[in-house]
Amino acid sequence: MADAPIPPPAAGAWSGRFAEPMSDRMQRFNASVDFDRRLAAVDIDGSLAHARMLAAVGVLSGDDLAAIERGMAAIRAEIDAGSFVWSRANEDVHLNIEKRLTALVGDAGKRLHTARSRNDQIATDIRLWLRGAIDGLQRQLAALRRAFIDLAEVNAATIMPGFTHLQVAQPVTFGHHLLAYEAMLARDSERLADCRRRVNRLPLGAAALAGTSYPIDRDRVARELGFDGVIGNSLDAVSDRDFAIEFAAAAALIMVHLSRFAEELILWSNPRFGFVRIADRFCTGSSIMPQKKNPDVAELVRGKSARVAGHLAALVVLMKGQPLTYNKDNQEDKEPLFDTVDTLSDCLAIMADLVGDGLAAVPEKMRAAAREGYATATDLADYLVKKGLPFRDAHEAVARAVRHAEAKGCDLADLPLAELASFAPQVGADAFAVLTLEGSVESRDHPGGTAPAQVRLAAAAARAALPPA
C-alpha cells in the first residue's frame, strides 16, 4: 500500500518542506513585519516593476500582469487607509503583501515571485527606501544651513570671543562662528550625495544568490525604478549592507556636528556666559525649581548623537562576521537604519526651527567676554612684526606685557603708552587701534577670515550654493 501524502503544516512560503508549523514563540522571534512594514510602498513599487519586466520578456501573461497591477493598487489603497491587516504569521512585509495579493487575484499573485527571492527583494526595498530618506534629509539639511546663513548675516559684525581649549583666544564675529557650522553641514550634504550614488544600484535579479535562469531584463527594472544601474555581482547584491553602513557613518557625522553646536548652545545660554537667548518654546522648566529654564532641545540633540553613533557601530558589527551570501542576521539591519533616519530627521527639524526663529545673540555679553583674556594680544604681536620685530621676539614681548597687565588687573588697551613701550620700543600711539575689538576683526579681511565684510561675502556664497528651496 502506497504511503499517504504528507499534509502541509500551517501555510507558509516554504510549508512543503517542514513536518510541523512554527511555534508561536518562534513565529514572534522570527517575524520582522512589526518594523519592516514601513517598506510597504517601495515593496509594491519594486514588485510592479518586476512584474512588468516579466511580462515584457514573456514570463508573465498580459492577463496576469493586469491582475497584479489591479491587486497592488487595492493593497496600496488599503495600506494608505490603515485597513490592511498585517500578520506575524506571514513574517515580513513581502509575504504579507504577497498573501493579500493572492487572496485578491488568485494564481497571478503566486506567479509574481518568479525569478526573484526575498533576498534580492529586501535588498532592493531598503535601497529604494533609503534613497528617498536621503533626499528628504538633504532638504532638511538645506533648511538648517539656510537658517545658519540667515542668522550669520544678521550677526556679521557682532563681536564675540573665539576660543581654543575653551579659553578666550581671539575676537571673532558671531556670524563667522555660525558659518563654521554651515560649512560642516555643507560637507555633510556632499557626503550624503556621494553615499546616494552607491545606494542607487539595483540588486533585483540576483535572486537568492546566483541569479536566475529566466530571461530577465534587469536594466529595464533599474530604469523604471530610477536606479543608476545594476549591481554586477549577484552574491554581492544580496549579501552586503555597506551602503547602509556608509549612510549611518554620514548620519553619525551630521549628528556629531549638531551635537557640537548643541554643546555650545548649552554653554552660551548659561548665565555665566549669557551669549544667547533661546526662545521659551524650545526650553523646559523644573518640577521643583521655579526659576529654571533648561535648554532641553540642545541637550536632547547632544544625547541623540550617541544613539546614532551606536547604530553605526551596531551595523558594522552586524556585518563583519557574515560569510557570503545572505544570512538572517541581516534582518537586524532595519531597526538601526530606520531609527537613524528618524532620529536625524527629528534633530534636523528641531534645530532648523531653533536657529531659524528661536535663537538671539546678546551682543553686550559677547563683547564683554571678548574683552577678557587679552583676546587682542596676537594683534599687538602682529603690529610689532609689521614694525620690524621678528615674530618670536614680538610674541615674547607681548606675553610679558600680558603678565604685567594681568598683575595690574587691566586690559592691554588700558596700559599707558609708556608702560606698553617698555616691553617693546617699537610700540607707538597707533598700537591702541589694533588693540580694539573692531580693529582686530576688521584686520582679518581675507577669504575665510572673520572681518564682517568677509562674513557677508561668505554668507552670500553659502546661500548661492544651497539647492533651491
Short mmCIF file of C-alpha atoms in Angstrom, two decimals:
data_model
loop_
_atom_site.label_atom_id
_atom_site.label_comp_id
_atom_site.label_asym_id
_atom_site.label_seq_id
_atom_site.Cartn_x
_atom_site.Cartn_y
_atom_site.Cartn_z
CA MET A 1 0.00 0.00 0.00
CA ALA A 2 1.40 3.34 -1.03
CA ASP A 3 2.33 5.86 1.65
CA ALA A 4 -0.29 8.53 2.18
CA PRO A 5 0.84 12.02 1.15
CA ILE A 6 2.20 14.15 3.99
CA PRO A 7 -0.14 17.08 4.60
CA PRO A 8 1.48 20.51 4.80
CA PRO A 9 1.67 22.31 8.12
CA ALA A 10 0.33 25.80 8.60
CA ALA A 11 0.56 27.90 5.46
CA GLY A 12 3.92 29.47 4.70
CA ALA A 13 6.14 30.25 1.73
CA TRP A 14 8.11 27.05 2.45
CA SER A 15 5.46 24.91 4.17
CA GLY A 16 6.02 21.92 1.93
CA ARG A 17 9.48 21.32 3.37
CA PHE A 18 8.52 21.03 7.04
CA ALA A 19 6.56 18.45 9.02
CA GLU A 20 5.36 20.85 11.69
CA PRO A 21 4.48 24.52 11.87
CA MET A 22 6.48 27.16 13.67
CA SER A 23 5.86 27.50 17.36
CA ASP A 24 4.21 30.70 18.50
CA ARG A 25 7.44 31.79 20.18
CA MET A 26 9.46 31.11 17.03
CA GLN A 27 6.90 32.99 14.99
CA ARG A 28 7.27 36.06 17.19
CA PHE A 29 11.05 35.77 17.27
CA ASN A 30 11.35 35.30 13.52
CA ALA A 31 8.87 37.90 12.34
CA SER A 32 10.00 41.33 11.15
CA VAL A 33 6.67 42.70 9.94
CA ASP A 34 6.25 44.86 13.03
CA PHE A 35 9.04 47.11 11.79
CA ASP A 36 9.63 46.32 8.11
CA ARG A 37 6.03 47.15 7.16
CA ARG A 38 7.26 50.71 6.64
CA LEU A 39 8.83 49.39 3.44
CA ALA A 40 5.39 48.54 2.00
CA ALA A 41 5.23 51.36 -0.54
CA VAL A 42 8.66 50.62 -2.03
CA ASP A 43 7.98 46.87 -1.88
CA ILE A 44 4.92 47.42 -4.04
CA ASP A 45 6.89 49.67 -6.41
CA GLY A 46 9.60 47.04 -6.80
CA SER A 47 7.08 44.24 -7.31
CA LEU A 48 5.25 46.16 -10.02
CA ALA A 49 8.47 46.92 -11.89
CA HIS A 50 9.44 43.25 -11.60
CA ALA A 51 6.03 42.10 -12.87
CA ARG A 52 6.12 44.47 -15.85
CA MET A 53 9.57 43.23 -16.75
CA LEU A 54 8.41 39.57 -16.52
CA ALA A 55 5.52 40.40 -18.83
CA ALA A 56 7.81 42.22 -21.26
CA VAL A 57 10.12 39.19 -21.56
CA GLY A 58 7.21 36.76 -21.86
CA VAL A 59 7.39 35.08 -18.46
CA LEU A 60 4.07 36.56 -17.30
CA SER A 61 0.96 36.87 -19.39
CA GLY A 62 -0.75 40.16 -20.01
CA ASP A 63 -3.75 38.98 -18.01
CA ASP A 64 -1.53 38.08 -15.05
CA LEU A 65 0.16 41.49 -15.19
CA ALA A 66 -3.19 43.29 -15.28
CA ALA A 67 -4.39 41.27 -12.31
CA ILE A 68 -1.21 42.02 -10.34
CA GLU A 69 -1.45 45.73 -11.08
CA ARG A 70 -5.10 45.76 -10.06
CA GLY A 71 -4.39 43.85 -6.87
CA MET A 72 -1.41 46.00 -5.91
CA ALA A 73 -3.48 49.15 -6.39
CA ALA A 74 -6.07 47.75 -4.00
CA ILE A 75 -3.39 46.79 -1.46
CA ARG A 76 -1.78 50.21 -1.65
CA ALA A 77 -5.17 51.81 -1.01
CA GLU A 78 -5.77 49.52 1.99
CA ILE A 79 -2.37 50.38 3.47
CA ASP A 80 -2.91 54.10 2.93
CA ALA A 81 -6.33 53.84 4.57
CA GLY A 82 -4.97 51.86 7.51
CA SER A 83 -7.27 48.91 6.84
CA PHE A 84 -4.64 46.44 5.67
CA VAL A 85 -4.38 43.51 8.08
CA TRP A 86 -0.76 42.77 8.98
CA SER A 87 0.01 39.29 10.26
CA ARG A 88 3.05 37.99 12.08
CA ALA A 89 2.19 34.56 10.72
CA ASN A 90 3.23 35.93 7.32
CA GLU A 91 6.53 37.01 8.84
CA ASP A 92 7.50 40.09 6.85
CA VAL A 93 6.27 42.87 4.63
CA HIS A 94 6.90 40.83 1.47
CA LEU A 95 4.82 37.80 2.42
CA ASN A 96 2.04 39.90 3.91
CA ILE A 97 1.62 41.72 0.62
CA GLU A 98 2.04 38.57 -1.47
CA LYS A 99 -0.59 36.67 0.56
CA ARG A 100 -3.05 39.53 0.25
CA LEU A 101 -2.35 39.81 -3.48
CA THR A 102 -3.02 36.11 -3.95
CA ALA A 103 -6.25 36.40 -1.98
CA LEU A 104 -7.32 39.24 -4.28
CA VAL A 105 -6.23 37.97 -7.71
CA GLY A 106 -5.57 34.25 -7.33
CA ASP A 107 -2.79 32.44 -9.17
CA ALA A 108 -1.42 35.63 -10.74
CA GLY A 109 -0.31 36.64 -7.27
CA LYS A 110 1.55 33.36 -6.88
CA ARG A 111 3.38 33.94 -10.16
CA LEU A 112 4.75 37.34 -9.09
CA HIS A 113 7.68 35.84 -7.20
CA THR A 114 9.02 34.13 -10.34
CA ALA A 115 12.71 34.95 -10.93
CA ARG A 116 13.28 36.65 -7.62
CA SER A 117 13.96 35.86 -3.96
CA ARG A 118 13.19 37.71 -0.78
CA ASN A 119 16.97 38.18 -0.61
CA ASP A 120 17.16 40.46 -3.64
CA GLN A 121 13.68 41.81 -2.90
CA ILE A 122 14.61 43.15 0.54
CA ALA A 123 17.94 44.49 -0.70
CA THR A 124 16.00 46.41 -3.36
CA ASP A 125 13.39 47.66 -0.90
CA ILE A 126 15.98 49.01 1.53
CA ARG A 127 17.85 50.81 -1.23
CA LEU A 128 14.65 52.36 -2.59
CA TRP A 129 13.56 53.44 0.88
CA LEU A 130 16.97 54.79 1.88
CA ARG A 131 17.28 56.73 -1.38
CA GLY A 132 14.04 58.53 -0.57
CA ALA A 133 15.15 59.08 3.02
CA ILE A 134 18.42 60.63 1.87
CA ASP A 135 16.54 63.00 -0.43
CA GLY A 136 14.35 64.10 2.47
CA LEU A 137 17.33 64.57 4.77
CA GLN A 138 19.07 66.66 2.13
CA ARG A 139 16.11 69.04 2.11
CA GLN A 140 16.24 69.26 5.90
CA LEU A 141 19.99 69.89 5.83
CA ALA A 142 19.45 72.70 3.35
CA ALA A 143 16.80 74.26 5.62
CA LEU A 144 19.14 74.20 8.61
CA ARG A 145 22.01 75.58 6.54
CA ARG A 146 19.74 78.39 5.36
CA ALA A 147 18.84 79.19 8.97
CA PHE A 148 22.54 79.39 9.91
CA ILE A 149 23.20 81.69 6.95
CA ASP A 150 20.29 83.98 7.82
CA LEU A 151 21.43 84.32 11.43
CA ALA A 152 25.05 84.79 10.36
CA GLU A 153 24.14 87.70 8.09
CA VAL A 154 22.29 89.42 10.93
CA ASN A 155 25.35 88.95 13.15
CA ALA A 156 28.12 89.57 10.61
CA ALA A 157 29.62 92.29 12.83
CA THR A 158 28.54 91.01 16.27
CA ILE A 159 31.81 90.53 18.14
CA MET A 160 32.34 87.56 20.42
CA PRO A 161 35.38 85.75 21.77
CA GLY A 162 36.79 82.91 19.74
CA PHE A 163 38.04 80.05 21.86
CA THR A 164 40.77 77.44 21.82
CA HIS A 165 40.92 74.98 24.72
CA LEU A 166 37.70 76.75 25.80
CA GLN A 167 39.87 79.73 26.74
CA VAL A 168 39.45 83.16 25.19
CA ALA A 169 41.74 83.25 22.15
CA GLN A 170 40.96 86.00 19.62
CA PRO A 171 37.94 88.12 18.76
CA VAL A 172 35.69 86.77 16.02
CA THR A 173 32.18 87.61 14.93
CA PHE A 174 29.15 85.55 15.81
CA GLY A 175 28.30 85.40 12.11
CA HIS A 176 31.69 83.88 11.37
CA HIS A 177 31.17 81.33 14.12
CA LEU A 178 27.76 80.32 12.78
CA LEU A 179 29.10 79.91 9.26
CA ALA A 180 31.59 77.36 10.57
CA TYR A 181 28.63 75.09 11.28
CA GLU A 182 27.12 75.82 7.89
CA ALA A 183 30.41 74.71 6.34
CA MET A 184 30.29 71.44 8.30
CA LEU A 185 26.73 70.80 7.17
CA ALA A 186 27.68 71.59 3.56
CA ARG A 187 30.26 68.79 3.70
CA ASP A 188 27.66 66.56 5.31
CA SER A 189 25.39 67.22 2.35
CA GLU A 190 28.21 66.27 -0.04
CA ARG A 191 28.76 63.02 1.86
CA LEU A 192 25.07 62.14 1.64
CA ALA A 193 25.05 62.85 -2.09
CA ASP A 194 28.09 60.65 -2.57
CA CYS A 195 26.54 57.90 -0.47
CA ARG A 196 23.31 58.10 -2.50
CA ARG A 197 25.20 57.22 -5.67
CA ARG A 198 26.22 53.88 -4.16
CA VAL A 199 22.79 53.30 -2.65
CA ASN A 200 21.18 53.80 -6.05
CA ARG A 201 22.16 50.46 -7.62
CA LEU A 202 19.63 47.71 -8.31
CA PRO A 203 20.07 44.30 -6.61
CA LEU A 204 16.88 42.78 -8.06
CA GLY A 205 17.70 39.97 -10.46
CA ALA A 206 20.31 38.45 -8.19
CA ALA A 207 17.51 36.19 -6.86
CA ALA A 208 18.61 34.14 -3.85
CA LEU A 209 22.32 34.48 -4.60
CA ALA A 210 23.23 33.09 -8.03
CA GLY A 211 20.94 34.91 -10.41
CA THR A 212 18.10 33.22 -12.30
CA SER A 213 17.58 31.02 -15.33
CA TYR A 214 14.71 33.19 -16.57
CA PRO A 215 15.42 35.70 -19.37
CA ILE A 216 15.11 38.77 -17.16
CA ASP A 217 15.88 42.35 -18.15
CA ARG A 218 17.50 43.96 -15.11
CA ASP A 219 18.25 47.22 -16.90
CA ARG A 220 14.56 47.71 -17.63
CA VAL A 221 13.71 47.32 -13.95
CA ALA A 222 16.52 49.70 -12.99
CA ARG A 223 15.22 52.35 -15.37
CA GLU A 224 11.64 52.05 -14.14
CA LEU A 225 12.67 52.33 -10.50
CA GLY A 226 15.08 55.20 -11.10
CA PHE A 227 18.28 53.32 -10.28
CA ASP A 228 21.52 54.46 -11.90
CA GLY A 229 22.45 50.88 -12.80
CA VAL A 230 22.53 47.30 -11.57
CA ILE A 231 24.84 45.61 -9.08
CA GLY A 232 27.16 43.48 -11.16
CA ASN A 233 27.74 40.52 -8.86
CA SER A 234 24.74 38.51 -7.65
CA LEU A 235 26.48 37.35 -4.46
CA ASP A 236 27.40 40.90 -3.52
CA ALA A 237 23.95 42.21 -4.42
CA VAL A 238 22.09 40.19 -1.80
CA SER A 239 24.67 39.99 0.96
CA ASP A 240 26.34 43.30 1.69
CA ARG A 241 24.91 46.22 3.61
CA ASP A 242 27.89 48.50 3.21
CA PHE A 243 25.62 51.14 1.68
CA ALA A 244 23.61 51.22 4.92
CA ILE A 245 26.80 51.39 6.98
CA GLU A 246 28.09 54.22 4.82
CA PHE A 247 24.85 56.11 5.31
CA ALA A 248 24.98 55.51 9.05
CA ALA A 249 28.53 56.90 9.10
CA ALA A 250 27.41 60.03 7.25
CA ALA A 251 24.46 60.38 9.61
CA ALA A 252 26.70 59.97 12.65
CA LEU A 253 28.95 62.77 11.39
CA ILE A 254 25.95 65.06 10.94
CA MET A 255 24.90 64.27 14.49
CA VAL A 256 28.44 64.99 15.73
CA HIS A 257 28.21 68.44 14.15
CA LEU A 258 24.75 69.05 15.60
CA SER A 259 25.99 67.86 18.98
CA ARG A 260 28.93 70.27 18.94
CA PHE A 261 26.59 73.18 18.25
CA ALA A 262 24.18 71.91 20.89
CA GLU A 263 27.01 71.86 23.43
CA GLU A 264 27.82 75.47 22.61
CA LEU A 265 24.17 76.47 22.99
CA ILE A 266 24.13 74.83 26.41
CA LEU A 267 27.23 76.79 27.44
CA TRP A 268 26.19 80.05 25.83
CA SER A 269 22.71 80.06 27.37
CA ASN A 270 24.15 79.55 30.85
CA PRO A 271 24.12 82.88 32.76
CA ARG A 272 27.88 82.55 33.29
CA PHE A 273 28.20 83.07 29.52
CA GLY A 274 24.87 84.65 28.62
CA PHE A 275 25.84 84.89 24.94
CA VAL A 276 22.45 83.81 23.57
CA ARG A 277 18.81 83.69 24.46
CA ILE A 278 16.84 80.60 23.49
CA ALA A 279 13.12 81.14 23.00
CA ASP A 280 10.95 79.74 25.76
CA ARG A 281 9.20 77.33 23.41
CA PHE A 282 12.45 75.39 23.00
CA CYS A 283 13.09 75.06 26.73
CA THR A 284 11.58 73.34 29.74
CA GLY A 285 11.38 74.14 33.44
CA SER A 286 11.97 72.24 36.62
CA SER A 287 9.42 70.34 38.67
CA ILE A 288 10.95 71.76 41.85
CA MET A 289 12.97 74.88 40.99
CA PRO A 290 10.67 77.65 39.69
CA GLN A 291 13.47 79.75 38.21
CA LYS A 292 14.88 77.10 35.87
CA LYS A 293 14.93 77.42 32.09
CA ASN A 294 16.62 74.33 30.71
CA PRO A 295 17.95 74.08 27.12
CA ASP A 296 16.39 70.66 26.61
CA VAL A 297 16.43 70.73 22.80
CA ALA A 298 20.19 71.14 22.80
CA GLU A 299 20.65 68.51 25.49
CA LEU A 300 18.46 66.01 23.63
CA VAL A 301 20.30 66.57 20.37
CA ARG A 302 23.59 66.08 22.18
CA GLY A 303 22.24 62.86 23.69
CA LYS A 304 20.73 61.54 20.47
CA SER A 305 24.10 61.85 18.74
CA ALA A 306 25.23 58.92 20.90
CA ARG A 307 22.21 56.93 19.75
CA VAL A 308 23.06 57.41 16.06
CA ALA A 309 26.74 56.64 16.64
CA GLY A 310 25.62 53.47 18.41
CA HIS A 311 23.57 52.40 15.39
CA LEU A 312 26.64 52.83 13.20
CA ALA A 313 28.63 50.58 15.50
CA ALA A 314 25.80 48.02 15.53
CA LEU A 315 25.66 47.83 11.73
CA VAL A 316 29.43 47.45 11.43
CA VAL A 317 29.47 44.63 13.99
CA LEU A 318 26.40 43.02 12.40
CA MET A 319 28.13 42.75 9.03
CA LYS A 320 31.71 41.96 9.99
CA GLY A 321 31.36 38.21 10.71
CA GLN A 322 28.98 37.13 7.96
CA PRO A 323 30.12 34.72 5.25
CA LEU A 324 28.65 35.09 1.77
CA THR A 325 25.86 35.37 0.99
CA TYR A 326 22.61 36.32 2.71
CA ASN A 327 22.17 35.43 6.39
CA LYS A 328 19.19 36.05 8.66
CA ASP A 329 21.47 38.32 10.71
CA ASN A 330 20.63 40.98 8.15
CA GLN A 331 17.09 41.19 9.46
CA GLU A 332 18.76 43.21 12.22
CA ASP A 333 19.87 45.94 9.81
CA LYS A 334 16.49 47.61 9.54
CA GLU A 335 15.72 48.87 13.03
CA PRO A 336 19.08 50.67 13.44
CA LEU A 337 18.77 52.09 9.93
CA PHE A 338 15.18 53.21 10.40
CA ASP A 339 15.90 54.77 13.77
CA THR A 340 18.97 56.55 12.41
CA VAL A 341 16.85 58.22 9.74
CA ASP A 342 14.06 59.05 12.18
CA THR A 343 16.41 60.46 14.82
CA LEU A 344 18.44 62.50 12.37
CA SER A 345 15.31 63.86 10.72
CA ASP A 346 13.83 64.92 14.07
CA CYS A 347 17.07 66.60 15.14
CA LEU A 348 17.49 68.49 11.86
CA ALA A 349 13.90 69.71 12.02
CA ILE A 350 14.01 70.98 15.60
CA MET A 351 17.42 72.60 15.14
CA ALA A 352 16.26 74.38 11.98
CA ASP A 353 13.30 75.75 13.94
CA LEU A 354 15.50 76.84 16.84
CA VAL A 355 18.21 78.50 14.76
CA GLY A 356 15.70 80.00 12.35
CA ASP A 357 13.32 81.56 14.83
CA GLY A 358 14.34 80.80 18.39
CA LEU A 359 17.91 81.99 18.91
CA ALA A 360 19.12 85.54 19.55
CA ALA A 361 22.58 86.87 20.33
CA VAL A 362 23.24 89.02 23.39
CA PRO A 363 25.92 91.31 21.92
CA GLU A 364 26.83 93.13 25.12
CA LYS A 365 27.60 89.83 26.87
CA MET A 366 29.62 88.59 23.93
CA ARG A 367 31.55 91.83 23.75
CA ALA A 368 32.31 91.87 27.46
CA ALA A 369 33.63 88.32 27.26
CA ALA A 370 35.77 89.19 24.25
CA ARG A 371 37.47 91.88 26.33
CA GLU A 372 38.52 89.27 28.85
CA GLY A 373 41.51 87.02 28.39
CA TYR A 374 43.58 89.55 26.40
CA ALA A 375 42.00 88.49 23.12
CA THR A 376 43.84 91.17 21.09
CA ALA A 377 47.31 90.15 22.26
CA THR A 378 48.07 88.49 18.92
CA ASP A 379 47.10 91.72 17.18
CA LEU A 380 49.72 93.59 19.19
CA ALA A 381 52.30 90.96 18.28
CA ASP A 382 51.39 91.31 14.59
CA TYR A 383 51.67 95.09 14.97
CA LEU A 384 55.24 94.71 16.27
CA VAL A 385 56.14 92.37 13.43
CA LYS A 386 54.97 95.00 10.96
CA LYS A 387 57.28 97.43 12.79
CA GLY A 388 60.22 95.12 12.04
CA LEU A 389 60.43 92.90 15.13
CA PRO A 390 60.78 89.14 14.48
CA PHE A 391 57.57 87.32 15.39
CA ARG A 392 59.12 85.22 18.18
CA ASP A 393 60.53 88.36 19.79
CA ALA A 394 57.18 90.11 19.37
CA HIS A 395 55.43 87.11 20.93
CA GLU A 396 57.76 87.24 23.94
CA ALA A 397 57.34 90.99 24.39
CA VAL A 398 53.55 90.83 24.29
CA ALA A 399 53.49 87.85 26.65
CA ARG A 400 55.41 89.91 29.21
CA ALA A 401 53.04 92.82 28.67
CA VAL A 402 50.06 90.50 29.27
CA ARG A 403 51.60 89.26 32.50
CA HIS A 404 52.11 92.88 33.59
CA ALA A 405 48.51 93.86 32.71
CA GLU A 406 47.20 90.77 34.48
CA ALA A 407 49.08 91.76 37.65
CA LYS A 408 47.51 95.23 37.42
CA GLY A 409 44.06 93.77 36.74
CA CYS A 410 43.53 95.63 33.49
CA ASP A 411 43.41 95.05 29.75
CA LEU A 412 46.35 95.70 27.42
CA ALA A 413 44.48 98.65 25.95
CA ASP A 414 44.23 100.18 29.43
CA LEU A 415 48.00 100.30 29.96
CA PRO A 416 49.64 103.72 29.45
CA LEU A 417 51.69 104.06 26.29
CA ALA A 418 54.91 104.31 28.26
CA GLU A 419 54.28 101.03 30.02
CA LEU A 420 53.47 99.25 26.75
CA ALA A 421 56.58 100.70 25.12
CA SER A 422 58.71 99.40 27.98
CA PHE A 423 58.19 95.89 26.63
CA ALA A 424 58.98 96.83 23.02
CA PRO A 425 60.24 100.27 21.98
CA GLN A 426 58.50 99.90 18.61
CA VAL A 427 55.13 100.49 20.31
CA GLY A 428 53.65 103.84 19.36
CA ALA A 429 50.33 105.57 19.92
CA ASP A 430 48.93 103.83 16.86
CA ALA A 431 49.18 100.50 18.72
CA PHE A 432 45.96 101.22 20.55
CA ALA A 433 43.98 101.00 17.29
CA VAL A 434 44.95 97.33 16.87
CA LEU A 435 44.02 96.58 20.46
CA THR A 436 40.34 97.35 19.85
CA LEU A 437 37.94 94.50 19.18
CA GLU A 438 36.75 96.12 15.95
CA GLY A 439 40.31 96.65 14.78
CA SER A 440 41.10 93.01 15.44
CA VAL A 441 38.22 91.51 13.47
CA GLU A 442 38.45 94.07 10.66
CA SER A 443 42.11 93.19 10.12
CA ARG A 444 41.19 89.56 9.22
CA ASP A 445 39.97 90.77 5.85
CA HIS A 446 40.69 87.82 3.58
CA PRO A 447 38.65 84.83 2.32
CA GLY A 448 37.88 82.67 5.31
CA GLY A 449 38.61 85.49 7.76
CA THR A 450 36.31 86.93 10.41
CA ALA A 451 36.13 90.51 9.09
CA PRO A 452 32.44 91.47 8.78
CA ALA A 453 32.84 92.16 5.06
CA GLN A 454 34.25 88.66 4.57
CA VAL A 455 31.47 87.12 6.67
CA ARG A 456 28.88 88.76 4.43
CA LEU A 457 30.66 87.51 1.31
CA ALA A 458 30.92 84.01 2.76
CA ALA A 459 27.21 84.01 3.68
CA ALA A 460 26.28 85.07 0.17
CA ALA A 461 28.45 82.33 -1.33
CA ALA A 462 26.97 79.73 1.02
CA ARG A 463 23.45 80.83 0.11
CA ALA A 464 24.24 80.60 -3.60
CA ALA A 465 25.49 77.04 -3.08
CA LEU A 466 22.23 75.88 -1.49
CA PRO A 467 19.80 73.83 -3.55
CA PRO A 468 16.57 75.65 -4.45
CA ALA A 469 14.16 75.89 -1.51
#
